[in-house]
Tab-separated table of C-alpha atoms and ligand atoms in Angstrom:
chain	number	residue	atom	x	y	z
A	1	MET	CA	0.118	0.174	0.259
A	2	ARG	CA	1.642	3.313	-0.896
A	3	ASN	CA	2.260	6.743	1.195
A	4	LEU	CA	0.286	9.569	-0.610
A	5	PRO	CA	-0.801	12.941	0.504
A	6	ILE	CA	-4.596	13.323	0.062
A	7	VAL	CA	-5.959	16.372	0.017
A	8	ILE	CA	-9.803	17.040	1.070
A	9	SER	CA	-11.035	20.655	0.152
A	10	GLY	CA	-14.609	21.676	-0.190
A	11	PRO	CA	-16.451	24.769	0.998
A	12	SER	CA	-16.907	25.426	4.206
A	13	GLY	CA	-18.889	23.845	6.249
A	14	CYS	CA	-19.740	20.701	3.907
A	15	GLY	CA	-18.245	18.269	6.862
A	16	LYS	CA	-14.891	17.983	5.523
A	17	SER	CA	-13.209	17.585	9.803
A	18	THR	CA	-16.350	15.561	10.307
A	19	LEU	CA	-15.284	13.128	7.726
A	20	VAL	CA	-11.673	12.923	8.337
A	21	ASP	CA	-12.129	12.630	11.814
A	22	LEU	CA	-14.467	9.819	11.298
A	23	LEU	CA	-12.168	8.245	8.300
A	24	LEU	CA	-8.640	8.540	11.077
A	25	LEU	CA	-10.829	6.902	14.105
A	26	LYS	CA	-10.115	3.729	12.478
A	27	ASP	CA	-7.300	3.667	10.186
A	28	LYS	CA	-3.855	4.330	11.908
A	29	THR	CA	-2.317	4.011	8.397
A	30	MET	CA	-3.278	7.386	8.005
A	31	CYS	CA	-2.800	10.820	10.013
A	32	GLU	CA	-4.019	13.954	9.178
A	33	SER	CA	-1.587	17.400	8.724
A	34	VAL	CA	-2.003	20.428	10.932
A	35	SER	CA	-1.866	23.604	9.326
A	36	CYS	CA	-0.840	26.910	10.644
A	37	THR	CA	-3.242	29.740	10.738
A	38	THR	CA	-3.240	33.236	12.019
A	39	ARG	CA	-7.354	32.766	13.017
A	40	ALA	CA	-8.406	33.006	16.460
A	41	PRO	CA	-9.135	29.313	17.959
A	42	ARG	CA	-12.421	28.620	17.431
A	43	GLU	CA	-13.908	27.004	20.975
A	44	GLY	CA	-12.937	24.077	21.608
A	45	GLU	CA	-10.062	24.354	19.222
A	46	VAL	CA	-6.807	22.950	20.600
A	47	ASP	CA	-3.242	24.490	19.970
A	48	GLY	CA	-1.376	21.989	17.782
A	49	ARG	CA	-4.364	19.941	17.219
A	50	GLU	CA	-6.737	21.655	14.601
A	51	TYR	CA	-4.176	24.092	13.971
A	52	TYR	CA	-0.994	25.703	14.936
A	53	PHE	CA	-2.370	29.607	16.321
A	54	ILE	CA	0.475	31.421	15.444
A	55	THR	CA	1.043	35.645	14.853
A	56	GLU	CA	0.683	37.506	10.951
A	57	ARG	CA	4.676	38.181	11.989
A	58	GLU	CA	5.553	34.287	12.839
A	59	PHE	CA	3.469	33.091	9.752
A	60	LYS	CA	5.597	36.163	7.863
A	61	ASN	CA	9.119	34.795	8.912
A	62	ARG	CA	8.241	31.481	8.514
A	63	ILE	CA	6.684	31.960	4.589
A	64	ALA	CA	10.542	34.117	3.957
A	65	GLU	CA	11.783	30.691	5.180
A	66	ASN	CA	10.406	28.819	2.554
A	67	ASP	CA	8.850	26.985	5.544
A	68	PHE	CA	5.938	26.608	4.292
A	69	LEU	CA	4.791	23.370	1.444
A	70	GLU	CA	2.057	26.286	0.214
A	71	TYR	CA	-0.137	29.169	1.760
A	72	ASP	CA	-3.019	31.431	1.242
A	73	GLU	CA	-5.157	33.868	2.740
A	74	HIS	CA	-9.083	33.093	3.878
A	75	PHE	CA	-11.143	35.698	4.904
A	76	GLY	CA	-8.156	38.101	6.127
A	77	ASN	CA	-5.973	35.263	7.797
A	78	PHE	CA	-3.129	33.150	6.494
A	79	TYR	CA	-3.370	29.270	6.515
A	80	GLY	CA	-0.487	27.352	5.622
A	81	THR	CA	1.287	23.706	5.508
A	82	PRO	CA	4.471	23.384	7.342
A	83	ARG	CA	6.753	21.622	5.173
A	84	SER	CA	9.113	19.265	7.061
A	85	PHE	CA	5.809	18.008	9.109
A	86	VAL	CA	4.368	16.814	5.847
A	87	GLU	CA	7.292	15.489	4.518
A	88	ARG	CA	8.372	13.609	7.722
A	89	LEU	CA	5.253	12.326	8.316
A	90	LEU	CA	4.599	10.716	4.616
A	91	LYS	CA	7.274	8.224	5.229
A	92	GLU	CA	5.523	6.725	7.358
A	93	LYS	CA	1.624	7.014	6.785
A	94	SER	CA	-0.633	8.744	4.170
A	95	VAL	CA	-1.005	12.368	5.040
A	96	ILE	CA	-4.748	14.150	4.876
A	97	LEU	CA	-4.019	18.039	3.804
A	98	GLU	CA	-7.686	19.551	4.528
A	99	ILE	CA	-6.915	22.589	2.605
A	100	ASP	CA	-8.867	24.868	-0.291
A	101	VAL	CA	-8.788	24.534	-3.694
A	102	VAL	CA	-5.670	26.690	-4.429
A	103	GLY	CA	-3.816	24.741	-1.661
A	104	GLY	CA	-4.907	21.517	-3.131
A	105	LEU	CA	-3.883	22.501	-6.863
A	106	ASN	CA	-0.917	23.684	-5.240
A	107	ALA	CA	0.405	21.017	-3.077
A	108	LYS	CA	-0.209	18.180	-6.599
A	109	ARG	CA	2.021	20.787	-8.503
A	110	LEU	CA	4.757	20.226	-5.662
A	111	MET	CA	3.663	16.560	-4.934
A	112	PRO	CA	2.476	15.197	-8.488
A	113	GLU	CA	0.902	11.609	-6.414
A	114	THR	CA	-1.204	13.932	-4.535
A	115	LEU	CA	-4.835	12.730	-4.380
A	116	LEU	CA	-7.620	15.177	-4.732
A	117	ILE	CA	-10.822	14.519	-3.365
A	118	MET	CA	-13.455	17.656	-2.741
A	119	ILE	CA	-16.105	16.756	-0.393
A	120	VAL	CA	-19.658	19.173	-1.242
A	121	PRO	CA	-22.915	19.455	0.108
A	122	PRO	CA	-25.892	17.979	-1.222
A	123	SER	CA	-27.101	21.525	-2.138
A	124	GLU	CA	-26.632	25.540	-1.249
A	125	ILE	CA	-29.478	25.153	1.497
A	126	GLU	CA	-28.066	22.439	3.012
A	127	LEU	CA	-24.656	23.707	3.517
A	128	GLU	CA	-25.549	27.440	4.487
A	129	LYS	CA	-28.106	25.092	7.192
A	130	ARG	CA	-24.742	23.311	8.410
A	131	LEU	CA	-22.852	27.016	8.471
A	132	GLU	CA	-25.260	28.101	10.577
A	133	GLY	CA	-26.220	25.363	12.500
A	134	ARG	CA	-22.126	25.000	13.998
A	135	GLY	CA	-22.403	28.783	15.158
A	136	SER	CA	-18.615	29.707	14.666
A	137	GLU	CA	-19.348	32.552	12.161
A	138	ASP	CA	-21.263	35.754	12.385
A	139	LYS	CA	-23.533	37.005	9.521
A	140	GLU	CA	-21.350	38.905	7.701
A	141	LYS	CA	-18.221	36.282	8.105
A	142	LEU	CA	-21.064	33.678	7.265
A	143	ALA	CA	-21.794	34.976	3.825
A	144	GLU	CA	-18.096	35.725	2.870
A	145	ARG	CA	-17.281	31.914	3.429
A	146	LEU	CA	-21.052	31.332	1.284
A	147	ARG	CA	-20.163	33.459	-1.332
A	148	ARG	CA	-16.468	31.354	-1.322
A	149	ALA	CA	-18.588	28.041	-1.209
A	150	LYS	CA	-19.386	28.938	-5.114
A	151	TYR	CA	-15.834	29.264	-5.664
A	152	GLU	CA	-14.646	26.183	-4.578
A	153	LEU	CA	-17.628	24.529	-6.235
A	154	GLU	CA	-17.066	25.779	-9.708
A	155	GLN	CA	-12.961	24.080	-9.221
A	156	LYS	CA	-14.398	20.609	-8.956
A	157	PRO	CA	-13.531	19.315	-12.541
A	158	LEU	CA	-10.175	19.634	-11.364
A	159	TYR	CA	-10.371	17.165	-8.833
A	160	ASP	CA	-10.164	13.730	-8.911
A	161	TYR	CA	-12.848	12.833	-7.086
A	162	VAL	CA	-15.509	14.185	-5.880
A	163	ILE	CA	-17.850	13.059	-3.047
A	164	VAL	CA	-21.695	14.192	-1.855
A	165	ASN	CA	-21.498	14.726	1.870
A	166	ASP	CA	-25.499	13.785	1.680
A	167	ASP	CA	-25.481	10.735	4.443
A	168	LEU	CA	-22.903	10.886	6.249
A	169	ASP	CA	-22.256	6.480	6.782
A	170	ARG	CA	-22.403	6.554	2.973
A	171	ALA	CA	-20.120	9.525	2.600
A	172	LEU	CA	-18.058	8.116	4.675
A	173	LYS	CA	-18.307	4.474	3.326
A	174	GLU	CA	-17.184	6.130	-0.278
A	175	LEU	CA	-14.211	8.499	0.678
A	176	ARG	CA	-13.052	4.867	2.741
A	177	GLU	CA	-13.114	3.044	-0.932
A	178	VAL	CA	-11.774	6.112	-3.021
A	179	ILE	CA	-8.628	6.348	-0.919
A	180	ASP	CA	-8.283	2.385	-0.491
A	181	PHE	CA	-8.570	2.398	-3.878
A	182	GLU	CA	-6.003	4.565	-4.984
A	183	ARG	CA	-3.122	3.675	-1.786
A	184	ASN	CA	-3.685	0.196	-3.719
A	185	LYS	CA	-3.089	0.875	-7.494
A	186	GLU	CA	0.121	0.259	-8.800
A	187	LYS	CA	2.565	3.332	-9.814
B	1	ADP	P1	-16.128	22.078	7.275
B	1	ADP	O1	-15.058	20.786	8.106
B	1	ADP	O2	-16.171	21.360	5.569
B	1	ADP	O3	-15.831	23.277	7.598
B	1	ADP	P2	-17.865	20.311	9.412
B	1	ADP	O4	-17.106	19.783	9.709
B	1	ADP	O5	-17.379	21.653	10.490
B	1	ADP	O6	-17.287	21.104	8.276
B	1	ADP	O7	-19.516	20.715	9.280
B	1	ADP	C1	-20.257	21.345	9.382
B	1	ADP	C2	-21.475	21.329	10.137
B	1	ADP	O8	-22.010	20.332	9.558
B	1	ADP	C3	-21.188	20.544	11.686
B	1	ADP	O9	-22.108	20.989	12.738
B	1	ADP	C4	-21.145	19.234	11.218
B	1	ADP	O10	-21.668	18.409	12.473
B	1	ADP	C5	-22.514	18.682	10.073
B	1	ADP	N1	-22.381	18.095	9.368
B	1	ADP	C6	-21.256	17.212	8.772
B	1	ADP	N2	-21.762	16.628	7.830
B	1	ADP	C7	-22.865	16.372	8.169
B	1	ADP	C8	-24.147	15.383	7.185
B	1	ADP	N3	-23.873	14.643	6.475
B	1	ADP	N4	-25.195	15.979	7.594
B	1	ADP	C9	-26.281	16.628	8.799
B	1	ADP	N5	-24.817	17.462	8.780
B	1	ADP	C10	-23.789	17.861	8.646
B	2	5GP	P1	-11.262	27.513	8.676
B	2	5GP	O1	-11.588	29.218	9.202
B	2	5GP	O2	-12.905	27.179	8.737
B	2	5GP	O3	-10.738	26.112	9.798
B	2	5GP	O4	-10.432	27.408	7.165
B	2	5GP	C1	-11.007	27.976	6.642
B	2	5GP	C2	-10.615	27.414	4.589
B	2	5GP	O5	-9.142	27.352	4.805
B	2	5GP	C3	-10.818	26.003	4.284
B	2	5GP	O6	-11.313	26.372	3.135
B	2	5GP	C4	-9.544	25.222	4.510
B	2	5GP	O7	-9.604	24.001	3.887
B	2	5GP	C5	-8.999	26.623	4.184
B	2	5GP	N1	-6.924	25.767	5.057
B	2	5GP	C6	-7.271	25.296	6.267
B	2	5GP	N2	-5.672	25.006	6.295
B	2	5GP	C7	-5.188	25.273	5.117
B	2	5GP	C8	-3.415	25.267	4.520
B	2	5GP	O8	-2.569	24.460	5.497
B	2	5GP	N3	-3.331	25.933	3.251
B	2	5GP	C9	-4.413	26.083	2.568
B	2	5GP	N4	-4.080	27.047	1.313
B	2	5GP	N5	-5.493	26.345	2.689
B	2	5GP	C10	-6.335	26.185	4.350
């Protein structure tokens, strides 16, 4: 079985974190990369688990030192994938990168074996409901995330697989099957 970088993208609120957490619960041959971000932690988020929460100054220093495999700005904050962290993990496991479409395509350019999977909501209305239900953003930020969602969804054709997160168990099963298939494929 191959160890692959696996990008999981999709609009904010479509259920990426929920699916990845469930996927990793039972599979110890995969792990998740922890990105750095300058955004503030949400309630319940722990430094070093969901993200490394760092200052903008530190982020910019790390860009200058070429410490990020890729990075991008979303909603006024920076997000980046730590290069050495991912390279080290890949020696032992497949590594999941839960990053946006631009970051995903950059990762594929740098590591061509990268598997690109997009998670999409069953509908825009359902996405709005899930984002509201999560309760982590105010009205203005919510609207911004929904606008960005439209752009992300338009990038679907550039991805290897698109999985609709309608029923959580069904989507999880499909995600597992796609990853198993790709990891077991001959190079
Ligand atoms: P993302 O990581 O893509 O931003 P989350 O995993 O935080 O999204 O999910 C957003 C919200 O939607 C959460 O409250 C989560 O519990 C809920 N959710 C995720 N998947 C489903 C699903 N298949 N059906 C209904 N609600 C879901
Ligand atoms: P959130 O604030 O909801 O955690 O994340 C906002 C967006 O940033 C999501 O689309 C998420 O996929 C993206 N993101 C998280 N980490 C990274 C990263 O390291 N690089 C890039 N390019 N995007 C990221």
